[in-house]
Amino acid sequence: MQFTIEYLEYILLVFIRIASMMVTAPFFNSKNFPRLTKMGLSFFFSLVAANMLDFTSLSYQGVVGYATLVLQEGITGAIIGLASGFCLYILNFSGNMFDMEIGFSMAMEFDPATNVQSTITSGLFSQLFLALFVVSDMHYFVIDAIYDSYKLIPIGGANLKGDFLSVMATYITDYFVIGFRIILPIFSCILIVNVVLGILAKVAPQMNMFVIGMQLKVFIGLFLLFLLMGYLPNIVDFMFVEMQKLTKLFIEQMA
C-alpha cells in the first residue's frame, strides 16, 4: 500500500467538507449529539468517501493556496448542511405563530439545542420533526447528499459565486407560504372565536370577555393542536420534499 502526502492532503479536504456538514446539518448539529461522535463519524465518512472518489492531484500555490482550499471546502459543507436544515425553521415559525394566537407566546423557554428562546409549540414541532427525521431514515439523505455533492462539486471546484440570492428568495417564499398553510386552520378558528367574543361583548357588556377569551383560546388551541398531530406525518413528509429541493438547488448553484 502506497501512501503519499498528496493523498493525505486530499483526505483532509474531504474530511473538512464532511465535518462542516456535520456541524450545520439537522440532527447532527444538535448539542445532544456528542462532539467526539461527530468527529469520529466525520473521519469515518471521509475515509469511505475518499475510497469512493477518483483521486486527482491538487494544484495550489503554497500554504496560502491550501488554506484557501480548506476554507472553500468548509464553506461548501456548511452550505449543504444549512440547506438541509432550513425546513426546520419553517416549523419554528408555525409554532411561534400558533402560540401567538392562543396566548402561549408569553411562556418562552430556552432551547439548549439551539441556544435561542422559543415557544412551547415551536419546541414541540422541532422535536417531533427530528424524531420523524430519524425514524424515516432521512438522516441517510443528508449523508447521501454530501457524497453526491462530490459528483457535481469536486475538491476545490466549488463555485461560491453562484446565484444564491434567487435560491434564498425561493426559500423565503416557501417559508411564509408553507408556514401559514400549516397554521391556517388555527387562524380560521381563532378568527371565528374573536368574532363570537366581539358579538357577546356587545350583547352582554357586563361579561369580562378578556378573561373568558384567554381561557377559551387556550382550550380551543389545545384541541386544535390535538387534531393537528394527526396530520403531522403528512406535514413532515412535505417538509422532507422541501428539504430535498433546497439541498439540490444549493448544490447546483455551487456546481
PDB file of C-alpha atoms in Angstrom:
ATOM      1  CA  MET A   1       0.000   0.000   0.000  1.00  0.00           C
ATOM      2  CA  GLN A   2       1.456   3.333  -1.062  1.00  0.00           C
ATOM      3  CA  PHE A   3       0.594   6.407   0.964  1.00  0.00           C
ATOM      4  CA  THR A   4       1.698   9.858  -0.142  1.00  0.00           C
ATOM      5  CA  ILE A   5       1.494  13.339   1.303  1.00  0.00           C
ATOM      6  CA  GLU A   6      -0.656  14.390  -1.654  1.00  0.00           C
ATOM      7  CA  TYR A   7      -3.210  11.714  -0.783  1.00  0.00           C
ATOM      8  CA  LEU A   8      -3.204  12.835   2.872  1.00  0.00           C
ATOM      9  CA  GLU A   9      -3.922  16.400   1.783  1.00  0.00           C
ATOM     10  CA  TYR A  10      -6.765  15.106  -0.360  1.00  0.00           C
ATOM     11  CA  ILE A  11      -8.308  13.139   2.536  1.00  0.00           C
ATOM     12  CA  LEU A  12      -8.043  16.174   4.820  1.00  0.00           C
ATOM     13  CA  LEU A  13     -10.035  18.276   2.352  1.00  0.00           C
ATOM     14  CA  VAL A  14     -12.696  15.562   2.137  1.00  0.00           C
ATOM     15  CA  PHE A  15     -12.790  15.479   5.933  1.00  0.00           C
ATOM     16  CA  ILE A  16     -13.206  19.270   6.142  1.00  0.00           C
ATOM     17  CA  ARG A  17     -16.283  19.261   3.892  1.00  0.00           C
ATOM     18  CA  ILE A  18     -17.965  16.393   5.734  1.00  0.00           C
ATOM     19  CA  ALA A  19     -17.128  17.799   9.190  1.00  0.00           C
ATOM     20  CA  SER A  20     -18.564  21.190   8.203  1.00  0.00           C
ATOM     21  CA  MET A  21     -21.749  19.478   7.064  1.00  0.00           C
ATOM     22  CA  MET A  22     -21.998  17.604  10.373  1.00  0.00           C
ATOM     23  CA  VAL A  23     -21.819  20.914  12.252  1.00  0.00           C
ATOM     24  CA  THR A  24     -24.736  22.512  10.393  1.00  0.00           C
ATOM     25  CA  ALA A  25     -26.982  19.639   9.220  1.00  0.00           C
ATOM     26  CA  PRO A  26     -30.170  18.831  11.171  1.00  0.00           C
ATOM     27  CA  PHE A  27     -29.959  16.122  13.847  1.00  0.00           C
ATOM     28  CA  PHE A  28     -26.163  16.066  13.573  1.00  0.00           C
ATOM     29  CA  ASN A  29     -25.829  19.700  14.691  1.00  0.00           C
ATOM     30  CA  SER A  30     -27.753  19.115  17.914  1.00  0.00           C
ATOM     31  CA  LYS A  31     -25.857  19.659  21.141  1.00  0.00           C
ATOM     32  CA  ASN A  32     -27.262  16.336  22.310  1.00  0.00           C
ATOM     33  CA  PHE A  33     -25.025  14.762  19.671  1.00  0.00           C
ATOM     34  CA  PRO A  34     -21.556  14.360  21.297  1.00  0.00           C
ATOM     35  CA  ARG A  35     -18.737  16.245  19.612  1.00  0.00           C
ATOM     36  CA  LEU A  36     -16.369  13.293  19.718  1.00  0.00           C
ATOM     37  CA  THR A  37     -19.018  11.209  17.956  1.00  0.00           C
ATOM     38  CA  LYS A  38     -19.357  13.901  15.290  1.00  0.00           C
ATOM     39  CA  MET A  39     -15.612  13.914  14.725  1.00  0.00           C
ATOM     40  CA  GLY A  40     -15.444  10.124  14.630  1.00  0.00           C
ATOM     41  CA  LEU A  41     -18.307   9.844  12.146  1.00  0.00           C
ATOM     42  CA  SER A  42     -16.822  12.636  10.019  1.00  0.00           C
ATOM     43  CA  PHE A  43     -13.471  10.851   9.887  1.00  0.00           C
ATOM     44  CA  PHE A  44     -15.125   7.524   9.062  1.00  0.00           C
ATOM     45  CA  PHE A  45     -17.317   9.062   6.343  1.00  0.00           C
ATOM     46  CA  SER A  46     -14.307  10.885   4.880  1.00  0.00           C
ATOM     47  CA  LEU A  47     -12.358   7.608   4.585  1.00  0.00           C
ATOM     48  CA  VAL A  48     -15.333   5.976   2.860  1.00  0.00           C
ATOM     49  CA  ALA A  49     -15.783   8.950   0.527  1.00  0.00           C
ATOM     50  CA  ALA A  50     -12.068   9.111  -0.292  1.00  0.00           C
ATOM     51  CA  ASN A  51     -12.125   5.468  -1.403  1.00  0.00           C
ATOM     52  CA  MET A  52     -15.250   6.047  -3.490  1.00  0.00           C
ATOM     53  CA  LEU A  53     -13.811   9.074  -5.290  1.00  0.00           C
ATOM     54  CA  ASP A  54     -11.242   9.105  -8.051  1.00  0.00           C
ATOM     55  CA  PHE A  55      -8.075  10.586  -6.618  1.00  0.00           C
ATOM     56  CA  THR A  56      -6.781  13.599  -8.538  1.00  0.00           C
ATOM     57  CA  SER A  57      -3.726  15.624  -7.636  1.00  0.00           C
ATOM     58  CA  LEU A  58      -4.437  19.025  -6.145  1.00  0.00           C
ATOM     59  CA  SER A  59      -2.979  22.183  -7.636  1.00  0.00           C
ATOM     60  CA  TYR A  60      -2.336  25.091  -5.303  1.00  0.00           C
ATOM     61  CA  GLN A  61       0.348  27.639  -4.520  1.00  0.00           C
ATOM     62  CA  GLY A  62       1.975  27.176  -1.127  1.00  0.00           C
ATOM     63  CA  VAL A  63       0.366  27.247   2.287  1.00  0.00           C
ATOM     64  CA  VAL A  64      -1.964  30.098   1.361  1.00  0.00           C
ATOM     65  CA  GLY A  65      -3.330  28.153  -1.593  1.00  0.00           C
ATOM     66  CA  TYR A  66      -4.016  25.070   0.524  1.00  0.00           C
ATOM     67  CA  ALA A  67      -5.627  27.223   3.233  1.00  0.00           C
ATOM     68  CA  THR A  68      -7.905  28.649   0.541  1.00  0.00           C
ATOM     69  CA  LEU A  69      -8.937  25.128  -0.453  1.00  0.00           C
ATOM     70  CA  VAL A  70      -9.623  24.277   3.199  1.00  0.00           C
ATOM     71  CA  LEU A  71     -11.781  27.378   3.599  1.00  0.00           C
ATOM     72  CA  GLN A  72     -13.597  26.660   0.333  1.00  0.00           C
ATOM     73  CA  GLU A  73     -14.392  23.067   1.331  1.00  0.00           C
ATOM     74  CA  GLY A  74     -15.527  24.196   4.792  1.00  0.00           C
ATOM     75  CA  ILE A  75     -17.941  26.723   3.300  1.00  0.00           C
ATOM     76  CA  THR A  76     -19.235  24.142   0.812  1.00  0.00           C
ATOM     77  CA  GLY A  77     -20.030  21.580   3.515  1.00  0.00           C
ATOM     78  CA  ALA A  78     -21.585  24.225   5.771  1.00  0.00           C
ATOM     79  CA  ILE A  79     -23.873  25.461   2.970  1.00  0.00           C
ATOM     80  CA  ILE A  80     -25.051  21.929   2.165  1.00  0.00           C
ATOM     81  CA  GLY A  81     -25.793  21.280   5.843  1.00  0.00           C
ATOM     82  CA  LEU A  82     -27.631  24.580   6.253  1.00  0.00           C
ATOM     83  CA  ALA A  83     -29.679  23.951   3.104  1.00  0.00           C
ATOM     84  CA  SER A  84     -30.923  20.653   4.506  1.00  0.00           C
ATOM     85  CA  GLY A  85     -31.805  22.277   7.839  1.00  0.00           C
ATOM     86  CA  PHE A  86     -33.680  25.331   6.575  1.00  0.00           C
ATOM     87  CA  CYS A  87     -37.017  23.478   6.661  1.00  0.00           C
ATOM     88  CA  LEU A  88     -36.767  23.191  10.421  1.00  0.00           C
ATOM     89  CA  TYR A  89     -37.150  26.978  10.686  1.00  0.00           C
ATOM     90  CA  ILE A  90     -40.492  26.757   8.865  1.00  0.00           C
ATOM     91  CA  LEU A  91     -41.906  24.624  11.671  1.00  0.00           C
ATOM     92  CA  ASN A  92     -40.446  27.028  14.239  1.00  0.00           C
ATOM     93  CA  PHE A  93     -42.245  29.879  12.501  1.00  0.00           C
ATOM     94  CA  SER A  94     -45.533  27.944  12.504  1.00  0.00           C
ATOM     95  CA  GLY A  95     -45.134  27.095  16.194  1.00  0.00           C
ATOM     96  CA  ASN A  96     -44.441  30.725  17.108  1.00  0.00           C
ATOM     97  CA  MET A  97     -47.487  31.953  15.200  1.00  0.00           C
ATOM     98  CA  PHE A  98     -49.642  29.235  16.763  1.00  0.00           C
ATOM     99  CA  ASP A  99     -48.584  30.224  20.281  1.00  0.00           C
ATOM    100  CA  MET A 100     -49.138  33.888  19.482  1.00  0.00           C
ATOM    101  CA  GLU A 101     -52.756  33.158  18.566  1.00  0.00           C
ATOM    102  CA  ILE A 102     -53.625  31.112  21.668  1.00  0.00           C
ATOM    103  CA  GLY A 103     -51.542  33.093  24.159  1.00  0.00           C
ATOM    104  CA  PHE A 104     -48.689  30.646  24.769  1.00  0.00           C
ATOM    105  CA  SER A 105     -46.149  33.093  23.360  1.00  0.00           C
ATOM    106  CA  MET A 106     -45.919  34.660  26.829  1.00  0.00           C
ATOM    107  CA  ALA A 107     -44.313  31.411  28.064  1.00  0.00           C
ATOM    108  CA  MET A 108     -40.935  31.451  26.329  1.00  0.00           C
ATOM    109  CA  GLU A 109     -38.370  28.763  27.094  1.00  0.00           C
ATOM    110  CA  PHE A 110     -34.669  28.394  26.427  1.00  0.00           C
ATOM    111  CA  ASP A 111     -33.827  25.722  23.875  1.00  0.00           C
ATOM    112  CA  PRO A 112     -30.409  24.277  24.830  1.00  0.00           C
ATOM    113  CA  ALA A 113     -30.071  22.613  21.423  1.00  0.00           C
ATOM    114  CA  THR A 114     -30.132  25.918  19.508  1.00  0.00           C
ATOM    115  CA  ASN A 115     -29.304  28.441  22.280  1.00  0.00           C
ATOM    116  CA  VAL A 116     -32.329  30.608  21.431  1.00  0.00           C
ATOM    117  CA  GLN A 117     -35.613  31.450  23.122  1.00  0.00           C
ATOM    118  CA  SER A 118     -38.519  29.508  21.629  1.00  0.00           C
ATOM    119  CA  THR A 119     -42.168  28.949  22.406  1.00  0.00           C
ATOM    120  CA  ILE A 120     -43.638  25.697  23.684  1.00  0.00           C
ATOM    121  CA  THR A 121     -45.319  24.617  20.457  1.00  0.00           C
ATOM    122  CA  SER A 122     -42.272  25.578  18.405  1.00  0.00           C
ATOM    123  CA  GLY A 123     -40.104  23.293  20.518  1.00  0.00           C
ATOM    124  CA  LEU A 124     -42.700  20.537  20.256  1.00  0.00           C
ATOM    125  CA  PHE A 125     -42.793  20.766  16.462  1.00  0.00           C
ATOM    126  CA  SER A 126     -38.996  20.756  16.276  1.00  0.00           C
ATOM    127  CA  GLN A 127     -38.597  17.687  18.477  1.00  0.00           C
ATOM    128  CA  LEU A 128     -41.330  15.767  16.651  1.00  0.00           C
ATOM    129  CA  PHE A 129     -39.762  16.720  13.314  1.00  0.00           C
ATOM    130  CA  LEU A 130     -36.352  15.415  14.420  1.00  0.00           C
ATOM    131  CA  ALA A 131     -37.930  12.230  15.768  1.00  0.00           C
ATOM    132  CA  LEU A 132     -39.667  11.548  12.450  1.00  0.00           C
ATOM    133  CA  PHE A 133     -36.470  12.650  10.694  1.00  0.00           C
ATOM    134  CA  VAL A 134     -34.576   9.775  12.305  1.00  0.00           C
ATOM    135  CA  VAL A 135     -37.405   7.219  12.178  1.00  0.00           C
ATOM    136  CA  SER A 136     -37.948   7.763   8.444  1.00  0.00           C
ATOM    137  CA  ASP A 137     -34.163   7.438   7.756  1.00  0.00           C
ATOM    138  CA  MET A 138     -33.925  10.984   6.395  1.00  0.00           C
ATOM    139  CA  HIS A 139     -30.543  11.369   8.104  1.00  0.00           C
ATOM    140  CA  TYR A 140     -29.277   8.986   5.421  1.00  0.00           C
ATOM    141  CA  PHE A 141     -30.405  11.553   2.862  1.00  0.00           C
ATOM    142  CA  VAL A 142     -28.075  14.121   4.435  1.00  0.00           C
ATOM    143  CA  ILE A 143     -25.203  11.652   4.230  1.00  0.00           C
ATOM    144  CA  ASP A 144     -26.069  10.764   0.631  1.00  0.00           C
ATOM    145  CA  ALA A 145     -26.240  14.468  -0.235  1.00  0.00           C
ATOM    146  CA  ILE A 146     -22.673  15.050   0.930  1.00  0.00           C
ATOM    147  CA  TYR A 147     -21.473  12.034  -1.075  1.00  0.00           C
ATOM    148  CA  ASP A 148     -23.414  13.054  -4.175  1.00  0.00           C
ATOM    149  CA  SER A 149     -22.030  16.572  -3.908  1.00  0.00           C
ATOM    150  CA  TYR A 150     -18.590  15.262  -4.891  1.00  0.00           C
ATOM    151  CA  LYS A 151     -20.020  14.171  -8.261  1.00  0.00           C
ATOM    152  CA  LEU A 152     -21.086  17.742  -9.043  1.00  0.00           C
ATOM    153  CA  ILE A 153     -18.589  19.668  -6.927  1.00  0.00           C
ATOM    154  CA  PRO A 154     -15.098  18.151  -6.995  1.00  0.00           C
ATOM    155  CA  ILE A 155     -12.487  19.019  -4.409  1.00  0.00           C
ATOM    156  CA  GLY A 156     -11.561  22.673  -4.892  1.00  0.00           C
ATOM    157  CA  GLY A 157     -14.184  23.118  -7.624  1.00  0.00           C
ATOM    158  CA  ALA A 158     -16.985  24.808  -5.690  1.00  0.00           C
ATOM    159  CA  ASN A 159     -18.469  27.902  -7.302  1.00  0.00           C
ATOM    160  CA  LEU A 160     -19.153  30.183  -4.355  1.00  0.00           C
ATOM    161  CA  LYS A 161     -20.262  32.976  -6.716  1.00  0.00           C
ATOM    162  CA  GLY A 162     -23.471  31.209  -7.713  1.00  0.00           C
ATOM    163  CA  ASP A 163     -26.867  32.856  -7.739  1.00  0.00           C
ATOM    164  CA  PHE A 164     -27.675  32.138  -4.105  1.00  0.00           C
ATOM    165  CA  LEU A 165     -29.944  35.183  -3.977  1.00  0.00           C
ATOM    166  CA  SER A 166     -32.564  33.516  -6.178  1.00  0.00           C
ATOM    167  CA  VAL A 167     -32.379  30.329  -4.092  1.00  0.00           C
ATOM    168  CA  MET A 168     -32.879  32.305  -0.874  1.00  0.00           C
ATOM    169  CA  ALA A 169     -35.791  34.157  -2.479  1.00  0.00           C
ATOM    170  CA  THR A 170     -37.372  30.782  -3.251  1.00  0.00           C
ATOM    171  CA  TYR A 171     -36.781  29.663   0.312  1.00  0.00           C
ATOM    172  CA  ILE A 172     -38.242  32.819   1.860  1.00  0.00           C
ATOM    173  CA  THR A 173     -41.328  32.448  -0.328  1.00  0.00           C
ATOM    174  CA  ASP A 174     -41.788  28.834   0.726  1.00  0.00           C
ATOM    175  CA  TYR A 175     -41.040  29.838   4.332  1.00  0.00           C
ATOM    176  CA  PHE A 176     -44.104  32.058   4.583  1.00  0.00           C
ATOM    177  CA  VAL A 177     -46.385  30.077   2.255  1.00  0.00           C
ATOM    178  CA  ILE A 178     -45.814  26.706   3.946  1.00  0.00           C
ATOM    179  CA  GLY A 179     -45.718  28.213   7.422  1.00  0.00           C
ATOM    180  CA  PHE A 180     -49.073  29.927   7.024  1.00  0.00           C
ATOM    181  CA  ARG A 181     -50.605  26.878   5.331  1.00  0.00           C
ATOM    182  CA  ILE A 182     -49.757  24.788   8.403  1.00  0.00           C
ATOM    183  CA  ILE A 183     -51.462  27.155  10.842  1.00  0.00           C
ATOM    184  CA  LEU A 184     -54.274  28.352   8.543  1.00  0.00           C
ATOM    185  CA  PRO A 185     -56.913  26.196  10.347  1.00  0.00           C
ATOM    186  CA  ILE A 186     -55.833  27.714  13.667  1.00  0.00           C
ATOM    187  CA  PHE A 187     -56.116  31.233  12.218  1.00  0.00           C
ATOM    188  CA  SER A 188     -59.613  30.472  10.938  1.00  0.00           C
ATOM    189  CA  CYS A 189     -60.861  29.036  14.241  1.00  0.00           C
ATOM    190  CA  ILE A 190     -59.378  31.832  16.336  1.00  0.00           C
ATOM    191  CA  LEU A 191     -60.920  34.392  13.963  1.00  0.00           C
ATOM    192  CA  ILE A 192     -64.343  32.825  14.491  1.00  0.00           C
ATOM    193  CA  VAL A 193     -63.782  32.859  18.273  1.00  0.00           C
ATOM    194  CA  ASN A 194     -62.827  36.552  18.178  1.00  0.00           C
ATOM    195  CA  VAL A 195     -65.967  37.370  16.162  1.00  0.00           C
ATOM    196  CA  VAL A 196     -68.153  35.469  18.637  1.00  0.00           C
ATOM    197  CA  LEU A 197     -66.493  37.201  21.594  1.00  0.00           C
ATOM    198  CA  GLY A 198     -66.999  40.565  19.923  1.00  0.00           C
ATOM    199  CA  ILE A 199     -70.708  39.874  19.449  1.00  0.00           C
ATOM    200  CA  LEU A 200     -71.057  38.701  23.059  1.00  0.00           C
ATOM    201  CA  ALA A 201     -69.267  41.822  24.263  1.00  0.00           C
ATOM    202  CA  LYS A 202     -71.957  43.942  22.578  1.00  0.00           C
ATOM    203  CA  VAL A 203     -74.848  41.751  23.696  1.00  0.00           C
ATOM    204  CA  ALA A 204     -73.692  41.307  27.310  1.00  0.00           C
ATOM    205  CA  PRO A 205     -71.269  44.154  28.141  1.00  0.00           C
ATOM    206  CA  GLN A 206     -71.250  43.152  31.829  1.00  0.00           C
ATOM    207  CA  MET A 207     -69.294  39.987  30.969  1.00  0.00           C
ATOM    208  CA  ASN A 208     -65.488  40.194  31.111  1.00  0.00           C
ATOM    209  CA  MET A 209     -64.659  38.982  27.619  1.00  0.00           C
ATOM    210  CA  PHE A 210     -60.925  39.456  28.154  1.00  0.00           C
ATOM    211  CA  VAL A 211     -60.773  36.786  30.856  1.00  0.00           C
ATOM    212  CA  ILE A 212     -63.187  34.486  29.046  1.00  0.00           C
ATOM    213  CA  GLY A 213     -61.365  34.939  25.741  1.00  0.00           C
ATOM    214  CA  MET A 214     -57.953  33.999  27.157  1.00  0.00           C
ATOM    215  CA  GLN A 215     -59.216  30.753  28.658  1.00  0.00           C
ATOM    216  CA  LEU A 216     -61.373  29.916  25.651  1.00  0.00           C
ATOM    217  CA  LYS A 217     -58.493  30.400  23.202  1.00  0.00           C
ATOM    218  CA  VAL A 218     -56.229  28.130  25.248  1.00  0.00           C
ATOM    219  CA  PHE A 219     -58.792  25.308  25.320  1.00  0.00           C
ATOM    220  CA  ILE A 220     -59.566  25.664  21.613  1.00  0.00           C
ATOM    221  CA  GLY A 221     -55.867  25.895  20.779  1.00  0.00           C
ATOM    222  CA  LEU A 222     -55.033  22.699  22.660  1.00  0.00           C
ATOM    223  CA  PHE A 223     -57.931  20.918  20.956  1.00  0.00           C
ATOM    224  CA  LEU A 224     -56.753  22.097  17.533  1.00  0.00           C
ATOM    225  CA  LEU A 225     -53.203  21.047  18.388  1.00  0.00           C
ATOM    226  CA  PHE A 226     -54.534  17.590  19.236  1.00  0.00           C
ATOM    227  CA  LEU A 227     -56.222  17.422  15.823  1.00  0.00           C
ATOM    228  CA  LEU A 228     -53.111  18.770  14.099  1.00  0.00           C
ATOM    229  CA  MET A 229     -50.986  15.904  15.448  1.00  0.00           C
ATOM    230  CA  GLY A 230     -52.879  13.511  13.190  1.00  0.00           C
ATOM    231  CA  TYR A 231     -51.716  15.447  10.136  1.00  0.00           C
ATOM    232  CA  LEU A 232     -48.149  15.960  11.362  1.00  0.00           C
ATOM    233  CA  PRO A 233     -46.677  12.980   9.424  1.00  0.00           C
ATOM    234  CA  ASN A 234     -48.059  14.446   6.190  1.00  0.00           C
ATOM    235  CA  ILE A 235     -46.633  17.855   7.085  1.00  0.00           C
ATOM    236  CA  VAL A 236     -43.233  16.346   7.836  1.00  0.00           C
ATOM    237  CA  ASP A 237     -43.291  14.420   4.534  1.00  0.00           C
ATOM    238  CA  PHE A 238     -43.912  17.717   2.761  1.00  0.00           C
ATOM    239  CA  MET A 239     -41.001  19.239   4.709  1.00  0.00           C
ATOM    240  CA  PHE A 240     -38.755  16.396   3.566  1.00  0.00           C
ATOM    241  CA  VAL A 241     -39.623  17.097  -0.063  1.00  0.00           C
ATOM    242  CA  GLU A 242     -38.866  20.778   0.515  1.00  0.00           C
ATOM    243  CA  MET A 243     -35.563  19.815   2.179  1.00  0.00           C
ATOM    244  CA  GLN A 244     -34.516  17.755  -0.827  1.00  0.00           C
ATOM    245  CA  LYS A 245     -35.458  20.572  -3.212  1.00  0.00           C
ATOM    246  CA  LEU A 246     -33.494  23.226  -1.325  1.00  0.00           C
ATOM    247  CA  THR A 247     -30.439  20.995  -0.930  1.00  0.00           C
ATOM    248  CA  LYS A 248     -30.465  20.242  -4.640  1.00  0.00           C
ATOM    249  CA  LEU A 249     -30.790  23.939  -5.524  1.00  0.00           C
ATOM    250  CA  PHE A 250     -27.845  24.965  -3.332  1.00  0.00           C
ATOM    251  CA  ILE A 251     -25.634  22.164  -4.683  1.00  0.00           C
ATOM    252  CA  GLU A 252     -26.497  23.100  -8.270  1.00  0.00           C
ATOM    253  CA  GLN A 253     -25.524  26.726  -7.595  1.00  0.00           C
ATOM    254  CA  MET A 254     -22.102  25.611  -6.325  1.00  0.00           C
ATOM    255  CA  ALA A 255     -21.562  23.124  -9.155  1.00  0.00           C
TER     256      ALA A 255
END
